[in-house]
XYZ file of C-alpha atoms in Angstrom:
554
model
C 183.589 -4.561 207.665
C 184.594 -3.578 203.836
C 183.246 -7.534 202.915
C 180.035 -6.698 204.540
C 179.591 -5.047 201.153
C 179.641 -8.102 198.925
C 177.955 -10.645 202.075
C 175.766 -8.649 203.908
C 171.413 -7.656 203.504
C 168.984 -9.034 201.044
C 170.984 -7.042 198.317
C 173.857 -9.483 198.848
C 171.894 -12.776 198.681
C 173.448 -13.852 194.837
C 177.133 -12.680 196.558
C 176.221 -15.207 199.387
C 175.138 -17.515 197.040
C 178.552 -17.628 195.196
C 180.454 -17.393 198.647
C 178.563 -20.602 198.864
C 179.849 -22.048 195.830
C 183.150 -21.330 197.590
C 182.176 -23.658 200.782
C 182.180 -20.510 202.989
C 180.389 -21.931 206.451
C 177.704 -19.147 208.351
C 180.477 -18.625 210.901
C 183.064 -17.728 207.841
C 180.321 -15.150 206.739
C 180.387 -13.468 209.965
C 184.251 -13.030 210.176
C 186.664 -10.672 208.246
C 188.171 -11.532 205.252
C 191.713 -11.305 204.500
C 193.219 -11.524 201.072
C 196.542 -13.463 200.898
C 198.512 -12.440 197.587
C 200.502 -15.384 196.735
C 203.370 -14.793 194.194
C 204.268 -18.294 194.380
C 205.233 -19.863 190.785
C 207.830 -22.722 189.247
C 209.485 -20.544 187.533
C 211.418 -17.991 189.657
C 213.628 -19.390 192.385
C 212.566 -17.252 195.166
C 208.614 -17.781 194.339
C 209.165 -21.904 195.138
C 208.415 -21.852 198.548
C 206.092 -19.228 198.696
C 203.003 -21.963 198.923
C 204.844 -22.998 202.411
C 204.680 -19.553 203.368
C 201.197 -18.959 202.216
C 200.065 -21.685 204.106
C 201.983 -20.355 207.308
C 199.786 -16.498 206.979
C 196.697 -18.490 206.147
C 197.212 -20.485 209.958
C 198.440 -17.006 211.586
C 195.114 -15.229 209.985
C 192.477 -18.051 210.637
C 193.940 -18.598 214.314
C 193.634 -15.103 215.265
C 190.080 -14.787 214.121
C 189.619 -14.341 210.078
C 189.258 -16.507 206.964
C 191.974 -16.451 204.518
C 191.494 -15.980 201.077
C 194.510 -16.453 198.390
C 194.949 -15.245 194.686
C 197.688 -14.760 192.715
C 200.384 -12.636 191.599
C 202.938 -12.910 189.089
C 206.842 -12.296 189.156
C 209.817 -12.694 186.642
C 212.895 -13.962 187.573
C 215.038 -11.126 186.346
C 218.153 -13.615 186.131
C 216.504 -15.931 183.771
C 215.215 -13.217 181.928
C 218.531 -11.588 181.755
C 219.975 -10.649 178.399
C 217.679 -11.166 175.941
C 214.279 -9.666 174.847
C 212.641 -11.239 178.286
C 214.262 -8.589 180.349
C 212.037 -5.391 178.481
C 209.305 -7.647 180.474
C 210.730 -7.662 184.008
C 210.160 -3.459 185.153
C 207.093 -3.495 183.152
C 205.833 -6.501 185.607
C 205.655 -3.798 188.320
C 202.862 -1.998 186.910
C 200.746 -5.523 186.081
C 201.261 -6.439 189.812
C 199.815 -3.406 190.883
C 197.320 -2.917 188.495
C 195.765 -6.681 188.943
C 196.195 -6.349 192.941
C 194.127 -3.570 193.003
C 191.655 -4.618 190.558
C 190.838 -8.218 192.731
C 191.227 -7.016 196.439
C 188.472 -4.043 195.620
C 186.084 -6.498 193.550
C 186.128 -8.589 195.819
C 186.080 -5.854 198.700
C 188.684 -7.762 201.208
C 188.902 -6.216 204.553
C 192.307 -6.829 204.660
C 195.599 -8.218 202.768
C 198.538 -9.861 203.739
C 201.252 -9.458 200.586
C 203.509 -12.306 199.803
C 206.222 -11.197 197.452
C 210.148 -12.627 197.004
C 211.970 -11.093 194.121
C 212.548 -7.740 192.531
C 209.461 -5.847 190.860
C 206.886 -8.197 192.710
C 207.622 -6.276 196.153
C 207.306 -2.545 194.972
C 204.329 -3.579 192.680
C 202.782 -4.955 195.730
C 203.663 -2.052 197.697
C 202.273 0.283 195.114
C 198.858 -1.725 194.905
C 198.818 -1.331 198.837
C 199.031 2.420 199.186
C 195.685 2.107 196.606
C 193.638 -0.233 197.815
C 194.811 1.310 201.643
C 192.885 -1.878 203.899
C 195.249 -2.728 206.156
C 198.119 -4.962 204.966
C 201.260 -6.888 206.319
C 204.004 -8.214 203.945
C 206.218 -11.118 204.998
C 208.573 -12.331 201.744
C 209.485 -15.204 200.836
C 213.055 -15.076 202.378
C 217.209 -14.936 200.830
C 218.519 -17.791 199.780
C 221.725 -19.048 201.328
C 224.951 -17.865 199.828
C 226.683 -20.742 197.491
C 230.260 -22.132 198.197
C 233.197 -22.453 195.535
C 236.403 -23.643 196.581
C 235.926 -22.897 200.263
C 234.286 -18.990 199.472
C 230.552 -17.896 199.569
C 229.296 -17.158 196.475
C 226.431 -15.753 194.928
C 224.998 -14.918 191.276
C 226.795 -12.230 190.460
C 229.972 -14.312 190.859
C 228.030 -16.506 188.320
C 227.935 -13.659 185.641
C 231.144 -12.897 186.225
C 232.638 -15.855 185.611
C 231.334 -16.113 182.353
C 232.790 -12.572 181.910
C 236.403 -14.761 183.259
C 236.096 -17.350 180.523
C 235.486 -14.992 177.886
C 238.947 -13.253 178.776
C 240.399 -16.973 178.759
C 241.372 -16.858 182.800
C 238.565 -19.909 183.535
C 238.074 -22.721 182.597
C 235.097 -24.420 181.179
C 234.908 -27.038 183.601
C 235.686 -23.919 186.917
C 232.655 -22.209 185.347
C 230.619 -24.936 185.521
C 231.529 -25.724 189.161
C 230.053 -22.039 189.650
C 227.016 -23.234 187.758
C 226.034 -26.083 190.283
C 226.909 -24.379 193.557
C 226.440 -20.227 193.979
C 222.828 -20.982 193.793
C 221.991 -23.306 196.514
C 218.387 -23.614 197.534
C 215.290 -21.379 196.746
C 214.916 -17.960 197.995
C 215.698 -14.682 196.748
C 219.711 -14.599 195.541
C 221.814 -13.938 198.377
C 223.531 -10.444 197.324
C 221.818 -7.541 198.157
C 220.341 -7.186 195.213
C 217.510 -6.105 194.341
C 214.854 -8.363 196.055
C 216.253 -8.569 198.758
C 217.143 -4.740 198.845
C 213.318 -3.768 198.498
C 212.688 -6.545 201.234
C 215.016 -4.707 203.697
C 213.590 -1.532 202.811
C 209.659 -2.959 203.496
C 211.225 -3.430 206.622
C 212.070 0.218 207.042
C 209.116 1.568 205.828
C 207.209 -0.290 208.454
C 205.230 -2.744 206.335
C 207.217 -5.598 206.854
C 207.715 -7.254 210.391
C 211.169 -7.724 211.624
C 213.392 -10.504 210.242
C 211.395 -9.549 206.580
C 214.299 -8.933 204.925
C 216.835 -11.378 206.199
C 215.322 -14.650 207.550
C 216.979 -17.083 204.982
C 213.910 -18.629 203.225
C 214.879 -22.167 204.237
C 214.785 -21.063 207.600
C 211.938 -22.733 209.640
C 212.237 -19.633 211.786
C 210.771 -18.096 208.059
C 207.723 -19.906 208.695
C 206.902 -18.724 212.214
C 207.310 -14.713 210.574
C 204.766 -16.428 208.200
C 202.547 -16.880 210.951
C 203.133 -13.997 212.769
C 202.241 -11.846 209.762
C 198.960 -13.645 209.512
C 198.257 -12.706 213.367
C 199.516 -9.107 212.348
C 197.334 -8.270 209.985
C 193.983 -9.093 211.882
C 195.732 -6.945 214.887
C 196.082 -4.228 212.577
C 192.250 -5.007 211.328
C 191.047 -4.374 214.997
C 193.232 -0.938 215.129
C 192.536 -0.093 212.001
C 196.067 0.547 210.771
C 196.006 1.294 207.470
C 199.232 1.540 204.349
C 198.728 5.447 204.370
C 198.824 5.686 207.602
C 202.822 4.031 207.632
C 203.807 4.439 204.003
C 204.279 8.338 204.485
C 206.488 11.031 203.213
C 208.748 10.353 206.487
C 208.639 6.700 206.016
C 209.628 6.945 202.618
C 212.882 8.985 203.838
C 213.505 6.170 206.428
C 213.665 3.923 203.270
C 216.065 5.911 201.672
C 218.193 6.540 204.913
C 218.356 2.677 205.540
C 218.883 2.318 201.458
C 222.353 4.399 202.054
C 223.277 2.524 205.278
C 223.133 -0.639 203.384
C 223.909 -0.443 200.218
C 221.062 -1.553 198.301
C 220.645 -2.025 194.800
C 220.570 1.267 191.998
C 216.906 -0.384 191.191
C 215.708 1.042 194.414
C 215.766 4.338 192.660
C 212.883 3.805 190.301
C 210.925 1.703 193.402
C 210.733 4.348 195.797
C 209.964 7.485 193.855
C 206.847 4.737 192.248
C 205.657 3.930 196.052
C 205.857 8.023 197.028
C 203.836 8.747 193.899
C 200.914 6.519 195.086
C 201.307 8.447 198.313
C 201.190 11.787 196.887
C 204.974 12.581 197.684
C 206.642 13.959 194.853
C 210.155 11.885 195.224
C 213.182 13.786 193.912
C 215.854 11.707 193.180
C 218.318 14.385 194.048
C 217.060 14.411 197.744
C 219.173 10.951 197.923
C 222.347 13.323 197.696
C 221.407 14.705 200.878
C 220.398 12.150 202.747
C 223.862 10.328 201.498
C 225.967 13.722 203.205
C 224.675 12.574 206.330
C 223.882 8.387 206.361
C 226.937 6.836 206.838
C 227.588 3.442 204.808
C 227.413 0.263 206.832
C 227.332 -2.483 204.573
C 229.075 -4.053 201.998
C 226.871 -6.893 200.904
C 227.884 -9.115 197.800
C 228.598 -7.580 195.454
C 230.120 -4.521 196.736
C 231.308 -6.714 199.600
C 232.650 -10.506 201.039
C 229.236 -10.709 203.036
C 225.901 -12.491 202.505
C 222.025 -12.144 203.763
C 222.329 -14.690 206.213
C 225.543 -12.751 207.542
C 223.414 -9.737 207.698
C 220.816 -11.516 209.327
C 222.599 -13.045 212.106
C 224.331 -9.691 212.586
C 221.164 -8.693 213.793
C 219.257 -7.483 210.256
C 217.872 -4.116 209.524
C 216.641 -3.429 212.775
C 220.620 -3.474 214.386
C 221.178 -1.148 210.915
C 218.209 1.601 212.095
C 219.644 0.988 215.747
C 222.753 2.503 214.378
C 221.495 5.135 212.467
C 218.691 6.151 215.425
C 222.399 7.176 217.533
C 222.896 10.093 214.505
C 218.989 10.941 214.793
C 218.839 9.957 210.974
C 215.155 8.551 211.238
C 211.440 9.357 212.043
C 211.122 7.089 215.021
C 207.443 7.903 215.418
C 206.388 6.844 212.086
C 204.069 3.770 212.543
C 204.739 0.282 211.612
C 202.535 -2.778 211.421
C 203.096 -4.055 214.464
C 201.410 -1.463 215.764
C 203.962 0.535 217.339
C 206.176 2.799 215.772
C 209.760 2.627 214.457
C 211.746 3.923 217.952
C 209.878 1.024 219.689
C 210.335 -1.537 217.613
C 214.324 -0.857 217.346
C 215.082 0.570 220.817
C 216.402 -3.394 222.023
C 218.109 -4.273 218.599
C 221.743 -5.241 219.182
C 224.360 -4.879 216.226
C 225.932 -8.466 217.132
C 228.902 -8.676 214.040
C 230.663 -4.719 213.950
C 232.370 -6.512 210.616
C 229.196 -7.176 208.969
C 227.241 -4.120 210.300
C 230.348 -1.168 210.869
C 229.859 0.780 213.550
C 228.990 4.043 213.120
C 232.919 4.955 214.382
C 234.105 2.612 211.825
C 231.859 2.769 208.683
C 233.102 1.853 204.971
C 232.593 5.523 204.120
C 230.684 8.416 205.341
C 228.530 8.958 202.935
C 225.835 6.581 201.932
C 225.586 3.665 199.124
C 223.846 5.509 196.421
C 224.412 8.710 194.519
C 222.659 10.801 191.908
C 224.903 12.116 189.144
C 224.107 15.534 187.178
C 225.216 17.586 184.548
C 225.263 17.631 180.616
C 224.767 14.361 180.132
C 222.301 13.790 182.594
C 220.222 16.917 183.584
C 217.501 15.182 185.038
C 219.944 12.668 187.158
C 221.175 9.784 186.799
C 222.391 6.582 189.530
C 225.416 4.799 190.726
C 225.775 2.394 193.322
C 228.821 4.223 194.983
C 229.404 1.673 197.562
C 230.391 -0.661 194.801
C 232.496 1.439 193.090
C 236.556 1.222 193.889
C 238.494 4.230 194.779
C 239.800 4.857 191.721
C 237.200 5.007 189.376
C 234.971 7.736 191.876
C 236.593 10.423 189.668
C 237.103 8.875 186.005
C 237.989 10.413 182.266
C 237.491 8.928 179.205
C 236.483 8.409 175.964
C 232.883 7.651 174.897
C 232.448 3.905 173.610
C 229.000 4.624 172.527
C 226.844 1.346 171.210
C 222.521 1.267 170.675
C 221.479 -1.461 172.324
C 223.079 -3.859 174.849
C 224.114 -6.684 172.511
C 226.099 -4.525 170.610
C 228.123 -3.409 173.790
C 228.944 -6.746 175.054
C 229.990 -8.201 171.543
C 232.497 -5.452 171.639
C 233.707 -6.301 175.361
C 234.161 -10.019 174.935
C 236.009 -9.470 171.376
C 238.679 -7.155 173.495
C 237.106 -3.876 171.319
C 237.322 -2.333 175.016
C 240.268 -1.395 176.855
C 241.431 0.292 179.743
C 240.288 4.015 180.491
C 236.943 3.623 178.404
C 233.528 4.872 178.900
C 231.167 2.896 177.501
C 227.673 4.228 176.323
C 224.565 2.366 175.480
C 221.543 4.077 175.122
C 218.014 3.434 173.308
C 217.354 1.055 176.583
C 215.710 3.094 178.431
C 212.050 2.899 179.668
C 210.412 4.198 176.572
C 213.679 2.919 174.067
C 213.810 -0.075 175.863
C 210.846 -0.200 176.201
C 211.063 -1.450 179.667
C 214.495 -0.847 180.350
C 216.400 -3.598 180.127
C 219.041 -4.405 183.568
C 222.831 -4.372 182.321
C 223.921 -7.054 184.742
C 225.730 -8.829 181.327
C 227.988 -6.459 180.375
C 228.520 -5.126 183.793
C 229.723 -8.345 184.877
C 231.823 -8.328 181.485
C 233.323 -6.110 182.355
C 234.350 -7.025 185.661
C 235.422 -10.786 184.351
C 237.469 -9.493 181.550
C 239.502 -7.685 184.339
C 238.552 -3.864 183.658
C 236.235 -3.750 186.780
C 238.802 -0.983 187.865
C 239.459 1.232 184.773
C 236.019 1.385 182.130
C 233.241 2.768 183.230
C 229.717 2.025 181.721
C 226.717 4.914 181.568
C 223.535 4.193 180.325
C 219.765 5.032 179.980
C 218.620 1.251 180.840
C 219.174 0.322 184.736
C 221.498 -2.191 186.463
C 221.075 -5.337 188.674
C 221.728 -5.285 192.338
C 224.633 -8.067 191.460
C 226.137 -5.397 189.385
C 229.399 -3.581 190.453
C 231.992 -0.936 189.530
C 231.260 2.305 188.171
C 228.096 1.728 186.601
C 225.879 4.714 186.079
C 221.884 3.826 185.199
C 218.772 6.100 184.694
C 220.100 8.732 182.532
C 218.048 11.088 182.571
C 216.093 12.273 180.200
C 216.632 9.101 177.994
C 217.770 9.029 174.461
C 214.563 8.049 172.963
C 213.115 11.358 173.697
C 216.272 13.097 172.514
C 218.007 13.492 175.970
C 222.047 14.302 176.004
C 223.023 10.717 175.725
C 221.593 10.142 172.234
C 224.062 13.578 171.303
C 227.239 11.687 172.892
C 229.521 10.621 169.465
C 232.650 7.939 169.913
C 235.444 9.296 171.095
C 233.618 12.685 172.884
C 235.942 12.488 176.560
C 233.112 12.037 179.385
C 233.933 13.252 183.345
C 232.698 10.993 185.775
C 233.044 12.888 189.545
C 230.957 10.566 192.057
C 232.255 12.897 195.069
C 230.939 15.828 193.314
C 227.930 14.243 192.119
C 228.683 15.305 187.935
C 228.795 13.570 184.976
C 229.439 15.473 181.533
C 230.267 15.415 178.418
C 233.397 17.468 177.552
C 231.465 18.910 174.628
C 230.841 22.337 174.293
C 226.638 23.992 174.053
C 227.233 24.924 170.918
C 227.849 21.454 169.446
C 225.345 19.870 171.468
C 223.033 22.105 170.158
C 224.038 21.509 166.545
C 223.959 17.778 166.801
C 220.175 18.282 168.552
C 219.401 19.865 165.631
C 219.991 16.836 163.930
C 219.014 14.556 165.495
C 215.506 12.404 164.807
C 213.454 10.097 167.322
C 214.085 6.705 166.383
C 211.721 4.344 164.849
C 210.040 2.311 168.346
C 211.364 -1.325 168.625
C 207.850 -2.519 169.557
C 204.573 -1.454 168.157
C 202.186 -4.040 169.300
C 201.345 -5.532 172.574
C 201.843 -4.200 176.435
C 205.269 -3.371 175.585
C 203.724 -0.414 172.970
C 201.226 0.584 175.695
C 203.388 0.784 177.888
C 206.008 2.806 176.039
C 203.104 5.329 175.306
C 202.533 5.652 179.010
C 206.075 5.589 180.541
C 207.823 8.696 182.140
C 212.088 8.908 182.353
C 213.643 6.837 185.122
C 214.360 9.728 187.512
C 210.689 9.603 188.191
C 211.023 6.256 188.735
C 209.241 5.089 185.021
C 205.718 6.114 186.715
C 202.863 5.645 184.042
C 201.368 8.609 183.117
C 199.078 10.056 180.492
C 201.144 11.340 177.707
């Protein structure tokens, strides 16, 4: 065993001393010991139950034969944080979870780990510190929360934002916003959109390191608590067969992600997650390789906000597994890729039943053919850039229109509330991306705007900064290279007409080279908005978001 290291021969006798300290019995000493990673905390929503589901692995891991052993993780709540400086410290988080992770569970030389993450950077952090530390490891999350009700409709936070976005344009009320307020969130869990936690829960799922119902079990549910359990019993099965993160989290399991990413629509955020988790691996992710897996991977799914349906919808409908099922019948995954249940993916989906065709479309009737996501290129973005298609409405998949072009986020919603914004508009804001941010900032506030003001379905929005899973419309993130290092978006002047073509996967500026290259010639880096702290560290260190804002030495 890996612990044998710190509790085993005469060497070990001051490490068996301290394991003392810890009230470890003889028979402890002699068993395997599993690290549980708890991100429970009071602060975020989803991370409020996650001491019922600790205590849940800790019963599955003691009863099948090892001794439990919890520390922490941490975890923003990206909706508290939204809109202010707190949300330059939500992506960053990612790295820290990793980072710390992998620092405790090889000082203290576990022998295995059982993740327990809820809400958006705390899962692909955790994933990220698993393909390091590579013991094996199960993840069970901490579960969606129900959808909220409003006047007889389910509701979730993005119809929250949204109606703020409403009463700015003078269609609602105080008192109908704060009806909102008190009932789209309705108990803990993860928010009940597919957004972004509860996307990179799904996709844990698909890579194989999450056991079924991961994704979808609504966190309230005491059937939650029983996957708690079972992940506990998982991980010391996996122990015994010496399953290890590498050995699932490969290059093919990574394309699975994406596949089921398409299928069901997940968040624009999954974009900078997965290339992060295939760099740990060694697989050199290129976000264009989404384009081609969207040609194929039919969407499925139209989860809030692209869509009238929930998680628990999606998990009564049968959850990920019915989604695979579908896309297995097209031959659109590596079924032999392992999983932690020991088997691999074609035997863990083979029985899974699609049991709603409106929640999860057939593959005969899908909501389009081609998958959820796309990656936009051209002048303005040469290195790519992101849209959630799926949320997008006919109409604006090929769009014209003249740059609105602000320098910071603030700035851009000002301007939308006030009315400076109208109909056919593109706006721009830029200097938010990982290094401008730094730690580029989600857009969820003017996004939803945007959508309350009643432009949803005529002004477009491009930036270098990154979007919420709640956010809708055609809103185009991670363009790449960013402005801070002098990438075509810091060129872009008011007015300039930008092409949007989402079918055709382009996005330019209607500016000829030989402008561009006079106002490059111009232009100056711009004096950082942070020079002290892990923000400046981690401005130093951070690469463009089509490589998923990856540290790397400069």
């Amino acid at each position: 065993m890996k612990s044998d290291n710190v509790k085993t021969g005469m060497q070990q006798a001051p490490h068996r001393s301290l394991f003392n300290a810890l009230g470890f019995t003889e028979e402890e000493m002699r068993k395997p010991m599993v690290g549980i990673v708890s991100s429970y905390n009071e602060i975020v929503p989803g991370h409020m139950n996650l001491d019922k589901i600790v205590e849940a692995v800790k019963l599955g891991v003691a009863e099948a034969g090892g001794v439990p052993v919890v520390f922490p993780a941490i975890a923003v709540c990206d909706g508290i944080a939204m809109g202010h400086v707190g949300m330059k410290y939500s992506l960053v988080t990612r790295d820290l979870i990793a980072d710390s992770t992998e620092c405790m569970a090889l000082a203290h030389q576990f022998d295995a780990l059982v993740m327990v993450p809820n809400c958006d950077k705390n899962v692909p952090g955790l994933l990220m510190a698993a393909a390091r530390i590579n013991v094996p490891t199960v993840f069970v999350s901490g579960g969606p929360m129900l959808a909220g009700r409003v006047k007889g409709q389910k509701r979730s936070l993005s119809s929250m934002f949204e109606a703020v976005g409403s009463h700015a344009a003078g269609t609602m009320s105080e008192e109908e916003v704060r009806e909102f307020e008190e009932k789209v969130c309705p108990t803990c869990g993860s928010c009940s959109g597919m957004y972004t936690a509860n996307s990179m829960n799904c996709l844990t799922e698909a890579l194989g390191m999450g056991l079924k119902g991961n994704g979808t079990i609504p966190a309230v549910y005491s059937e939650r608590i029983k996957l708690a359990k079972h992940a506990g019993m998982a991980v010391m099965e996996m122990l015994k067969q010496n399953i290890c993160p590498r050995d699932i989290m490969t290059k093919e399991a990574v394309l699975n992600a994406l596949t089921v990413d398409m299928a069901l629509g997940c968040s624009t955020n999954s974009m900078l997650h997965l290339p992060a988790i295939a760099h740990e691996i060694g697989f050199d992710f290129d976000i264009a390789m989404a384009n081609e897996i969207s040609e194929k991977t039919p969407n499925l799914c139209h989860l809030a906000p692209a869509g009238p349906t929930y998680m628990e919808d999606l998990n009564e409908a049968g959850g990920v597994y019915a989604v695979m099922r579908e896309l297995s019948e097209l031959g659109l995954l590596h079924e032999d890729c392992m999983t932690v249940t020991g088997k691999t993916v074609g035997e863990n989906i083979k029985d899974a039943v699609n049991r709603d065709p409106e929640v999860i479309r057939p593959l005969d009737n899908p909501y389009s053919r081609t998958g959820g996501l796309a990656v936009l290129k051209g002048n303005l973005a040469p290195d790519g850039s992101v849209v959630k298609r799926s949320a997008v409405v006919p109409e604006m998949m090929v769009h014209e229109g003249p740059a609105r072009v602000f320098e910071c986020e603030e700035d851009a919603i000002e301007a939308i509330k006030s009315g400076k914004i109208v109909a056919g508009d593109v706006v721009v804001i830029r200097y938010e991306g990982p290094k401008g941010g730094p730690g580029m900032r989600e857009m969820l506030n003017p996004t939803s705007a945007i959508a309350g003001m009643g432009l949803g379905s005529s002004v477009a929005l491009i930036t270098d900064g990154r979007f919420s899973g709640a956010s809708r419309g055609a809103s185009i993130g991670h363009v790449s290279p960013e402005a801070a290092v002098g990438g075509p978006i810091a060129l872009v002047e008011e007015g300039d007409i930008i092409r949007i073509d989402i079918p055709n996967y382009s996005l330019n500026v209607k500016v000829s080279d030989e402008v561009l290259a006079e106002r490059r010639a111009k232009w100056e880096p711009r004096e950082p908005k942070v020079n002290t702290g892990y923000l400046a560290r981690y401005r130093e260190m951070v690469t463009s978001g089509n490589r998923g804002a990856i540290l790397e030495k400069q």
